[in-house]
Coordinates of C-alpha atoms in Angstrom, one line a residue:
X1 CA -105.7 -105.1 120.0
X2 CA -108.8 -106.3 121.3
X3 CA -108.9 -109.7 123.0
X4 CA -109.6 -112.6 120.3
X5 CA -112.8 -114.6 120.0
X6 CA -113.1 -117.6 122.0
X7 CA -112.3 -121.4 120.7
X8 CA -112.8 -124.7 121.2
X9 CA -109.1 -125.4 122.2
X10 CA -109.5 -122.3 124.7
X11 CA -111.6 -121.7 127.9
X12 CA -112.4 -118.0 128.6
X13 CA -111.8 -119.2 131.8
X14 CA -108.1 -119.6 131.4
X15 CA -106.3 -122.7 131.9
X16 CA -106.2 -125.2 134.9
X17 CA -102.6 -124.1 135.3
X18 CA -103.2 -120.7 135.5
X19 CA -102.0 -119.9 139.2
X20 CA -99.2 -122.0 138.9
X21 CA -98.0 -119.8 135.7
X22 CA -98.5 -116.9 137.0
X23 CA -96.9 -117.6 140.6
X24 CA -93.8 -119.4 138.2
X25 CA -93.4 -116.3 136.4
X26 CA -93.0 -114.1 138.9
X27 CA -90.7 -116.7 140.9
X28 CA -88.4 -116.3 137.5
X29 CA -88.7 -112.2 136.8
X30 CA -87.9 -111.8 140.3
X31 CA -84.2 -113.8 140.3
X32 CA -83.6 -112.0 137.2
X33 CA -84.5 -108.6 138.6
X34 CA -82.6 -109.6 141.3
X35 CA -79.1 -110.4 139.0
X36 CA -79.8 -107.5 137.0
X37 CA -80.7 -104.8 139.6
X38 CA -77.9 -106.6 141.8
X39 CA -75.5 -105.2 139.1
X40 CA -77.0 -101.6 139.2
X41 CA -76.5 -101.1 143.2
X42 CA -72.8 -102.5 142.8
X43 CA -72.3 -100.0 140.0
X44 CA -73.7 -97.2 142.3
X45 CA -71.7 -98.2 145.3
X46 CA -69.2 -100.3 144.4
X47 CA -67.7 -100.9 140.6
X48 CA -66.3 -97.3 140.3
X49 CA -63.1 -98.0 143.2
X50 CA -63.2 -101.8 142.4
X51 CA -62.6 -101.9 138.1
X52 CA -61.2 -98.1 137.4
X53 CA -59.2 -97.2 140.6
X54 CA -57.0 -94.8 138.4
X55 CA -60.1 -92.5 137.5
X56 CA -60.9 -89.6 139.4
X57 CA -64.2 -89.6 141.6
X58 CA -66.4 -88.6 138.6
X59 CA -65.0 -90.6 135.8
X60 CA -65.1 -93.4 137.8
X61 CA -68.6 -92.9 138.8
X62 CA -69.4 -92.1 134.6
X63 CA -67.6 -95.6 133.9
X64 CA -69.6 -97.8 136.6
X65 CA -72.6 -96.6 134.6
X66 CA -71.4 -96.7 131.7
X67 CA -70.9 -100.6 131.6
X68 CA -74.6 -100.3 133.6
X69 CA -75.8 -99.2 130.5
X70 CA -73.5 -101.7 128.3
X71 CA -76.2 -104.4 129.3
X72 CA -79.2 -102.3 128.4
X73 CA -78.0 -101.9 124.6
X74 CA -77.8 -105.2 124.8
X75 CA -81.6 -105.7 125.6
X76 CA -82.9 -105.5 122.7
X77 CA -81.2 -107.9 120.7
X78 CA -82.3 -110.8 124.1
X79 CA -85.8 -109.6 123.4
X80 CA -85.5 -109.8 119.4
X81 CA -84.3 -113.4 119.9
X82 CA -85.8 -114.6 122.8
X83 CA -89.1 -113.0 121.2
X84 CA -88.6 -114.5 117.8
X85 CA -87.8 -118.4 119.6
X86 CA -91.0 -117.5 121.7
X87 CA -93.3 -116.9 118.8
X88 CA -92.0 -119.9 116.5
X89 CA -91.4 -122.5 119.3
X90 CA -93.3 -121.5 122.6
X91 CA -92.8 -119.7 125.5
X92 CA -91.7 -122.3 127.9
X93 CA -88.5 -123.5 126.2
X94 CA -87.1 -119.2 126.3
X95 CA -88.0 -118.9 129.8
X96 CA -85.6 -121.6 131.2
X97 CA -82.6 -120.9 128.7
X98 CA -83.0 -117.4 130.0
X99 CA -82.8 -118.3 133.3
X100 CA -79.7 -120.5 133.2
X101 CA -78.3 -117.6 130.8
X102 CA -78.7 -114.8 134.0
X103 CA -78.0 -117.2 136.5
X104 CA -74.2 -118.2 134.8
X105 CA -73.6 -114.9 134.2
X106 CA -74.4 -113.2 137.5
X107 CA -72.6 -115.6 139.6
X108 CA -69.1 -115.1 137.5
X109 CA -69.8 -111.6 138.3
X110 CA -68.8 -112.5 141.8
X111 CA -65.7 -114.2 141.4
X112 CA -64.2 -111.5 138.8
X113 CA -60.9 -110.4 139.6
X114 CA -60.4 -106.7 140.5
X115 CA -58.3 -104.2 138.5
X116 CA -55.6 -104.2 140.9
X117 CA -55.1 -107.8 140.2
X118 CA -55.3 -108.0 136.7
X119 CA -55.5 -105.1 135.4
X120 CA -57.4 -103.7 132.5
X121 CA -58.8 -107.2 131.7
X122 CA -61.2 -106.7 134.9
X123 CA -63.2 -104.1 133.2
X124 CA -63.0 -105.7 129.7
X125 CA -64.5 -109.4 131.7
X126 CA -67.3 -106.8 133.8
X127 CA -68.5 -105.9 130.2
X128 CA -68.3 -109.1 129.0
X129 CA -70.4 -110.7 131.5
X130 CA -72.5 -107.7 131.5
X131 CA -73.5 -108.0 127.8
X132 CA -74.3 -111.2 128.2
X133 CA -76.7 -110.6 131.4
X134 CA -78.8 -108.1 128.9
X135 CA -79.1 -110.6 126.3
X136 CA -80.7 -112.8 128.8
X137 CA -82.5 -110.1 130.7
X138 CA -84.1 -109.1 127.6
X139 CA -85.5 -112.8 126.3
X140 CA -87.0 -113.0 129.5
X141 CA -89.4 -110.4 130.2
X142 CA -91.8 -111.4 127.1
X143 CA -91.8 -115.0 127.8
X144 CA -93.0 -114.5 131.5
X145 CA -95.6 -112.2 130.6
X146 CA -97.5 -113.7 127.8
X147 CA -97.4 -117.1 129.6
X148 CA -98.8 -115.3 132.8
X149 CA -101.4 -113.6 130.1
X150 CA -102.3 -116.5 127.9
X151 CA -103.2 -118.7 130.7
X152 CA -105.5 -116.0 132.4
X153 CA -108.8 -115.8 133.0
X154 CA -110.0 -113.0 130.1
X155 CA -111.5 -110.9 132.6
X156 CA -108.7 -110.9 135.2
X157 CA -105.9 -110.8 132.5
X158 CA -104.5 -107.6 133.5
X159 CA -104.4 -108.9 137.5
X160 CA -102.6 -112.3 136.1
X161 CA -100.3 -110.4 134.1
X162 CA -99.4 -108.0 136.8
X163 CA -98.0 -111.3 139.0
X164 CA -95.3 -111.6 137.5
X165 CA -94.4 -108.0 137.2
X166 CA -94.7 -108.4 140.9
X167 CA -91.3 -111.1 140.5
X168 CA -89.4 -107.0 139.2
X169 CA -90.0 -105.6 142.8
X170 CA -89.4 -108.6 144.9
X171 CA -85.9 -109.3 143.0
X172 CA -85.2 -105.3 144.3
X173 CA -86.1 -105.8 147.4
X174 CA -84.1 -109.0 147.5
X175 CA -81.2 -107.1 145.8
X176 CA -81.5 -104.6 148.3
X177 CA -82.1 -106.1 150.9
X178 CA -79.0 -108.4 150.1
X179 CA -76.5 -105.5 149.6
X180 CA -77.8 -103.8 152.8
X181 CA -77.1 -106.8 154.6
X182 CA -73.8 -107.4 152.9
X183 CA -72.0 -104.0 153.6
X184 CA -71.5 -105.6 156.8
X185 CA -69.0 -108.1 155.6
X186 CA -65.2 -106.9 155.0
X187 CA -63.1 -106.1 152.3
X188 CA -64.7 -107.0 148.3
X189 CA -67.3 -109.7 150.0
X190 CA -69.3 -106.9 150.5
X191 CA -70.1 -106.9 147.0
X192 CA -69.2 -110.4 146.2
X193 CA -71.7 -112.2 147.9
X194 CA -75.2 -111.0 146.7
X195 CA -73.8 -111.9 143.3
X196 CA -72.8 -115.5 144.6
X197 CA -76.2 -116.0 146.2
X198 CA -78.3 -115.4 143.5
X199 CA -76.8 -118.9 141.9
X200 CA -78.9 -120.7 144.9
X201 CA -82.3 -118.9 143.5
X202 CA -81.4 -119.8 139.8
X203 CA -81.6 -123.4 140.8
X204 CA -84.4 -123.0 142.7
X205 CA -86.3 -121.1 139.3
X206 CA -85.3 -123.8 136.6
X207 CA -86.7 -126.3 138.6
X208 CA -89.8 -124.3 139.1
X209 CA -90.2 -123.0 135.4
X210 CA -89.2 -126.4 133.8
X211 CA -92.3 -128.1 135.4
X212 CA -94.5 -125.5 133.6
X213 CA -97.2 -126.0 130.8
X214 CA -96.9 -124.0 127.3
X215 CA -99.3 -121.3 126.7
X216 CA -102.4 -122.8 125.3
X217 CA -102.9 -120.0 123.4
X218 CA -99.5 -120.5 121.3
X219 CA -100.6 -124.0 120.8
X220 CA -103.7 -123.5 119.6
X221 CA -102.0 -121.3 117.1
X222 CA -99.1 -123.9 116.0
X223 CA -101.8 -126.5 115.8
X224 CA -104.1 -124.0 113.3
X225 CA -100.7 -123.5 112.0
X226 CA -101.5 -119.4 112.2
X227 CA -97.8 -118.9 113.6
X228 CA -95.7 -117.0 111.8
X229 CA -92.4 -117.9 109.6
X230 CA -90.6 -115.3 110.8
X231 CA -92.2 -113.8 114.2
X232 CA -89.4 -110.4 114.0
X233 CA -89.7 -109.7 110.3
X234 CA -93.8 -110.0 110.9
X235 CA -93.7 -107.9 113.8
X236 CA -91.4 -104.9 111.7
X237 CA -93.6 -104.8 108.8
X238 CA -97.4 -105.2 110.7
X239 CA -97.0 -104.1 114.0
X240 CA -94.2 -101.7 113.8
X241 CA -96.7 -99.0 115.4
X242 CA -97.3 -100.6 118.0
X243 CA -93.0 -101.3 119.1
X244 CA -93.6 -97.7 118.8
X245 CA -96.2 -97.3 121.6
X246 CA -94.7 -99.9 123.8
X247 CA -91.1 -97.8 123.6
X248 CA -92.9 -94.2 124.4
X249 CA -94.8 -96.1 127.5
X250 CA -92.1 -98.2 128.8
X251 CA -89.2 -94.9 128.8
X252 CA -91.1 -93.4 131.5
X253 CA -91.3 -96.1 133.9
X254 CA -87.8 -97.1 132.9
X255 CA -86.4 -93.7 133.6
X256 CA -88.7 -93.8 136.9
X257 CA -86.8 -96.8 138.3
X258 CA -83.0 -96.2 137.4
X259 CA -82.9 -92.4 137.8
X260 CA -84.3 -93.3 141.5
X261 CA -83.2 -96.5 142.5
X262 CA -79.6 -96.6 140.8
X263 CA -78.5 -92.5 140.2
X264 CA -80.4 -91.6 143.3
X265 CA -78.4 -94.2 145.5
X266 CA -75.2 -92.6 143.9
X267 CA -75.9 -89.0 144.4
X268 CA -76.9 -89.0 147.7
X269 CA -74.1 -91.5 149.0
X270 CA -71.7 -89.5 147.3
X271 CA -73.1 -86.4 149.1
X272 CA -74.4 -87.9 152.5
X273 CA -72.1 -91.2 153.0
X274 CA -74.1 -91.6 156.1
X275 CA -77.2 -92.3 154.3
X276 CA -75.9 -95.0 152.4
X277 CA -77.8 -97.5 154.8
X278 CA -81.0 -95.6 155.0
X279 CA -81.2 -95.0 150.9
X280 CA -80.9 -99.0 150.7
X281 CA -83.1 -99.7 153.7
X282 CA -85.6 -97.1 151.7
X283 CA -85.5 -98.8 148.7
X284 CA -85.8 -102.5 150.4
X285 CA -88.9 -101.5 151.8
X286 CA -90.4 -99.4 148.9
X287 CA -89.5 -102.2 146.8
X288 CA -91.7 -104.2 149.5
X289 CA -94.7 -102.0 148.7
X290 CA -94.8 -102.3 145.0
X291 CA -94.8 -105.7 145.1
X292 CA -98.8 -104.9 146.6
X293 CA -99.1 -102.3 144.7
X294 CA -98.3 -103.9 141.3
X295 CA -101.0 -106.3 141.8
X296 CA -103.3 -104.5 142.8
X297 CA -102.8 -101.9 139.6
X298 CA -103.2 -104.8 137.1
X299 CA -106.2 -106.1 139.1
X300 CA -107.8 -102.4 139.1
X301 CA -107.4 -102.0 135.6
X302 CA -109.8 -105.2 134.9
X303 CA -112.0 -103.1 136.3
X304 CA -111.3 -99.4 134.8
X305 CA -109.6 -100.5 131.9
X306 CA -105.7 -99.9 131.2
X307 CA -105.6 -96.2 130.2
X308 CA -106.9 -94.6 133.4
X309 CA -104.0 -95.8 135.3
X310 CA -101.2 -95.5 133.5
X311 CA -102.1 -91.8 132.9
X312 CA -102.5 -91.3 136.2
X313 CA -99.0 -92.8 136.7
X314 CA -97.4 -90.6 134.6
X315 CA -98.8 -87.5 135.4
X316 CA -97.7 -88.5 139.0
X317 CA -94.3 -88.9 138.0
X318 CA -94.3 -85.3 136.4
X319 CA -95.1 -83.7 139.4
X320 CA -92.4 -85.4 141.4
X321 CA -89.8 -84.9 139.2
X322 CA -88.4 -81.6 141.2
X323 CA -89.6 -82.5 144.7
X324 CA -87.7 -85.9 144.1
X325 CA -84.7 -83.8 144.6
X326 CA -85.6 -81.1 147.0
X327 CA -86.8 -83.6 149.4
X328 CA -83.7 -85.5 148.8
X329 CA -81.2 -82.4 149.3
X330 CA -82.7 -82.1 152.7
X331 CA -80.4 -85.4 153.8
X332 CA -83.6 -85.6 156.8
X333 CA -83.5 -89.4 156.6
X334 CA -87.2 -89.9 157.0
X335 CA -87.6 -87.3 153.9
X336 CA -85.1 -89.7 151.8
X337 CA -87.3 -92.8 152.6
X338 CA -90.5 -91.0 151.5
X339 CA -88.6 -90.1 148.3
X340 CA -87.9 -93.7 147.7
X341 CA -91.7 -95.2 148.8
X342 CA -93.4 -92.3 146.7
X343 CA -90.8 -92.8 143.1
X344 CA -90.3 -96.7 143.6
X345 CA -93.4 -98.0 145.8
X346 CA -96.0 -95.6 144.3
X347 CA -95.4 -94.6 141.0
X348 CA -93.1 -96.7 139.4
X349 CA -95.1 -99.6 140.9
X350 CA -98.5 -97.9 139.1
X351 CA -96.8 -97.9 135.5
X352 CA -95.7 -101.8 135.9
X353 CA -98.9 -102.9 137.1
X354 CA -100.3 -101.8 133.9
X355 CA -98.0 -102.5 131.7
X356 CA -98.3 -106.4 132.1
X357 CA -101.4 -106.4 129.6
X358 CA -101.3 -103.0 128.5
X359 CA -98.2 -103.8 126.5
X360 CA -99.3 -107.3 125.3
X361 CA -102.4 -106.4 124.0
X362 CA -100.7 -103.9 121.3
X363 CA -99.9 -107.3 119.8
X364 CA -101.9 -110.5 118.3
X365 CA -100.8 -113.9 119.5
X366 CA -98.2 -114.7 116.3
X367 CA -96.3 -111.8 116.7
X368 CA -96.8 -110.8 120.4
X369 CA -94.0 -111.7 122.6
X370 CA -91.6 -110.3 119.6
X371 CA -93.8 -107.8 119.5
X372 CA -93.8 -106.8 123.0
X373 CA -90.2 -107.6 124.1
X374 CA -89.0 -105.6 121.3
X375 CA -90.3 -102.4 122.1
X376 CA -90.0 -103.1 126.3
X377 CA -86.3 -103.9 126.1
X378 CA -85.5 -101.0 123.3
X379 CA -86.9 -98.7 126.0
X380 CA -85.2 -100.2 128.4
X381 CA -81.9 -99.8 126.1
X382 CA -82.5 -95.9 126.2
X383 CA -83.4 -96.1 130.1
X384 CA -80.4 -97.8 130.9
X385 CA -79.0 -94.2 130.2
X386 CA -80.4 -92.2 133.0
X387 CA -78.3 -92.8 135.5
X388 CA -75.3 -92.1 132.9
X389 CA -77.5 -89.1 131.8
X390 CA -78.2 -88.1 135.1
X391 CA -74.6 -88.1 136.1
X392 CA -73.8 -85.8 133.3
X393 CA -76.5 -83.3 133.6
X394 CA -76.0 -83.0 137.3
X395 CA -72.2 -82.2 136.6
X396 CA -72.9 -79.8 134.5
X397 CA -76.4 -78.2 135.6
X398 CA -76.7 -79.6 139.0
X399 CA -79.5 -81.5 140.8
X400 CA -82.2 -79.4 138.4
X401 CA -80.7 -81.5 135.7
X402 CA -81.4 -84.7 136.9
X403 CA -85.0 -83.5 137.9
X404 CA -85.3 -82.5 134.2
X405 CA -84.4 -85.7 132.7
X406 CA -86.6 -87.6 134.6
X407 CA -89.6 -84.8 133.6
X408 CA -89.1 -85.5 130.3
X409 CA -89.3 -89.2 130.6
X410 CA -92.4 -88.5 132.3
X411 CA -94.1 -86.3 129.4
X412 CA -93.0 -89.0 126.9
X413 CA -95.1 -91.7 128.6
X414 CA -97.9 -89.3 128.9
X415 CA -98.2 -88.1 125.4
X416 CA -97.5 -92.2 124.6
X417 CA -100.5 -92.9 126.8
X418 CA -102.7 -91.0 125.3
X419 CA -102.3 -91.6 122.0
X420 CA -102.9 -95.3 122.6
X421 CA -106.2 -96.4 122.1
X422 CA -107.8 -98.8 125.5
X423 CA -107.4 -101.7 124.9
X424 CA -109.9 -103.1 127.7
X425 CA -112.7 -100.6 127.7
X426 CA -116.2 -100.8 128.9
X427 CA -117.7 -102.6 126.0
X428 CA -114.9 -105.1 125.7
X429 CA -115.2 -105.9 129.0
X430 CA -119.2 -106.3 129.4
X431 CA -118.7 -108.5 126.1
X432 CA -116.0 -110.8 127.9
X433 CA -117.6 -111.1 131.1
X434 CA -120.9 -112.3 129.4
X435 CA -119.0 -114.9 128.0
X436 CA -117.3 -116.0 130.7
X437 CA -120.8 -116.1 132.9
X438 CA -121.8 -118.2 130.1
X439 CA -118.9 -120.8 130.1
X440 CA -119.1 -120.8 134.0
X441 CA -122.4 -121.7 134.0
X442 CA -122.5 -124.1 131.0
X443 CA -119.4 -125.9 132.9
X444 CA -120.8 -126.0 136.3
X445 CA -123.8 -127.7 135.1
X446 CA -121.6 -130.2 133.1
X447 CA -119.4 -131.1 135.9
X448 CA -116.7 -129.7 133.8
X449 CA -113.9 -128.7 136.3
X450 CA -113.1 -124.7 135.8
X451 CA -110.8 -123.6 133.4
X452 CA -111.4 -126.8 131.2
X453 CA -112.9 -126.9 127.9
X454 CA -115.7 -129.1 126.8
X455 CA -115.5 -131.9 124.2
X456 CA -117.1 -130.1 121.1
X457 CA -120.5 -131.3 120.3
X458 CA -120.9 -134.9 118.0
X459 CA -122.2 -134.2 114.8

């Protein structure tokens, strides 16, 4: 969907609290990323011994990612609600009771008794807790990216909107970083205490996000009173096409994360033990350079539109699907990082970078955060899969199996990509930036601070 005509209430310029947004949402994406990834590298390392002792090696590993993927099925229904809220009421009001949501829920996490102290009911609490961080997980993404994109600039929407997809590979990193630090510590505070610490960011984001403006393109459309009476039902009957889209371009770069950062982890700490510090210290640092790399794939599709970019991403991630592995098998340590910095900080990094406005602008404002979230978190349901999937296939086919799954994730977002039309292409683009020349100029010679609107002519 092509970017709507300018209005009175709204400055092609974006609003005087665009930064702020942006930099807000990220803050926010990244704590969740943090909880929610913090859960996927305890599942990988941890949650097989801790909650099902009595399973052998391989169950045990199938159950820790089976309640992984518990909190992906649960995605969609946080971005059906949190989406529907976001349409009808605003943005600002989902983002915050998200927050709080993740935060509770990840911190109990960390003072969960263990099955050898209470039995089954520790796995039947993990799940619990679990479900509920995927409701919450899945209400927020939407919310943080259509604020980050409504208060943008037109022509730099797709480098706003990448900031806070920025927040997804900082809260790794942090993740990462945490657990790497944390296998230090004795006994079950190894994986205790990144959970516990992420209460101290939660506090820290709610007091960032509740000091944030609503989306002044939401309230120009309650005040024109073009919102919808039912955001979800809208979005099934008009848009349905485009949940479609969204699902075939977010599988690949979901698959791309998990099967690398969460099943990769796993298979080669259950092969190589001894890299267990060098696969996290790999992905801290690959997570490190997709924070750069994000932004600077949403700010290079301003430029080249959104298309270019995300094909390129997934052809990438085709052609590392069996390498991935072969490099991996090696156990040369250096080889593992590069497997980590190529699938997490390069590719993976590419296809989130994009997606920011590539997956908002499938939508119109009424409908666009339901819209959006919808499709994201259902392929994110399906994603939460791989590294169950992954698991499977490897115990029955081997290492090529893995390597085939994530192929076929890849193709997926390909054929998805190109089938989409651009959203942002070259005519779009000079027609925007003419306009924004034109409000920069009028408002310069006004005195009319940037990214303010002037009063409409008297008649």
């Amino acid at each position: 969907m092509s970017t709507s005509a300018p209005t009175r209430q709204r400055s092609v310029l974006g609003s005087k609290d665009r930064v702020k947004t942006a930099v807000a949402a990220a803050f926010g994406t990244s704590v969740e990323n943090y909880d929610f990834i913090a859960y996927g590298t305890a599942s990988a390392l941890y949650f097989g011994a801790v909650f099902f002792p009595e399973s052998d090696r391989l169950v045990g590993t199938l159950l820790s990612f089976a309640t992984l993927a518990v909190g992906f099925v649960m995605r969609p229904l946080g971005g059906a609600v949190g989406g529907y809220f976001a349409d009808k009421h605003g943005r600002k009001p989902v983002l915050v009771a998200a927050m709080t949501v993740m935060g509770a829920a990840t911190f109990l996490i960390g003072v969960l008794p263990t099955y050898g102290q209470v039995g089954v009911l520790a796995p039947i609490l993990l799940v619990a807790l679990r479900m509920i961080q995927g409701l919450a997980f899945g209400a927020e993404w939407g919310g943080a990216i259509t604020m980050a994109y409504e208060h943008a600039p037109w022509h730099r929407r797709g480098m706003f909107a990448a900031i806070p997809q920025a927040g997804n590979p900082l809260g790794i990193a942090l993740a990462s970083g945490v657990f790497a630090w944390s296998s230090t510590l004795d006994g079950s505070w190894q994986w205790r205490t990144p959970f516990l610490l992420s209460a101290v960011m939660v506090i820290v984001a709610l007091i960032v996000r509740s000091r944030l403006t609503e989306s002044p393109e939401f309230q120009e459309a309650q005040a024109t009173g073009s919102t919808e009476k039912n955001p979800f039902l809208a979005t099934l009957s008009e848009d349905w096409r485009g949940i479609l889209r969204v699902i075939a371009l977010r599988v690949v770069e979901s698959f791309a994360y998990y099967s690398t950062a969460t099943y990769l982890l796993s298979y080669i700490t259950d092969r190589h033990p001894d890299l267990r510090s060098v696969a996290l210290g790999a992905i801290t640092a690959a997570s490190i350079l997709a924070i750069a790399v994000t932004f600077l794939a949403g700010a290079l599709t301003d430029r080249i539109g959104r298309r270019p970019l995300y094909i390129a991403g997934c052809t990438a991630a085709i052609l590392f699907a069996f390498p991935m592995y072969l490099l991996t098998n090696t156990a040369q340590p250096a080889l593992v990082v590069t497997v980590f910095i190529i699938g997490i900080g390069l590719i993976h990094a590419c296809l989130t970078g994009t997606q920011g406005s590539l997956l908002t602008e499938q939508f119109r404002t009424a409908t666009r955060t339901s819209g959006a979230s919808l499709g994201y978190q259902l392929a994110a349901a399906i994603g939460g899969f791989a590294p169950l999937l992954a698991a499977a296939l490897v115990g029955v086919f081997g290492w090529p199996g893995a390597a085939l799954l994530y192929l076929g994730a890849a193709v997926i977002g390909l054929v998805g990509i190109l089938v989409t039309k651009e959203t942002w292409g070259r005519q779009e683009r000079e027609r925007v930036l003419a306009l924004v020349t034109e409000e920069h100029r009028t408002q310069t010679a006004s005195g009319t601070p940037t990214g303010e609107v002037l009063p409409s002519p008297s008649r």
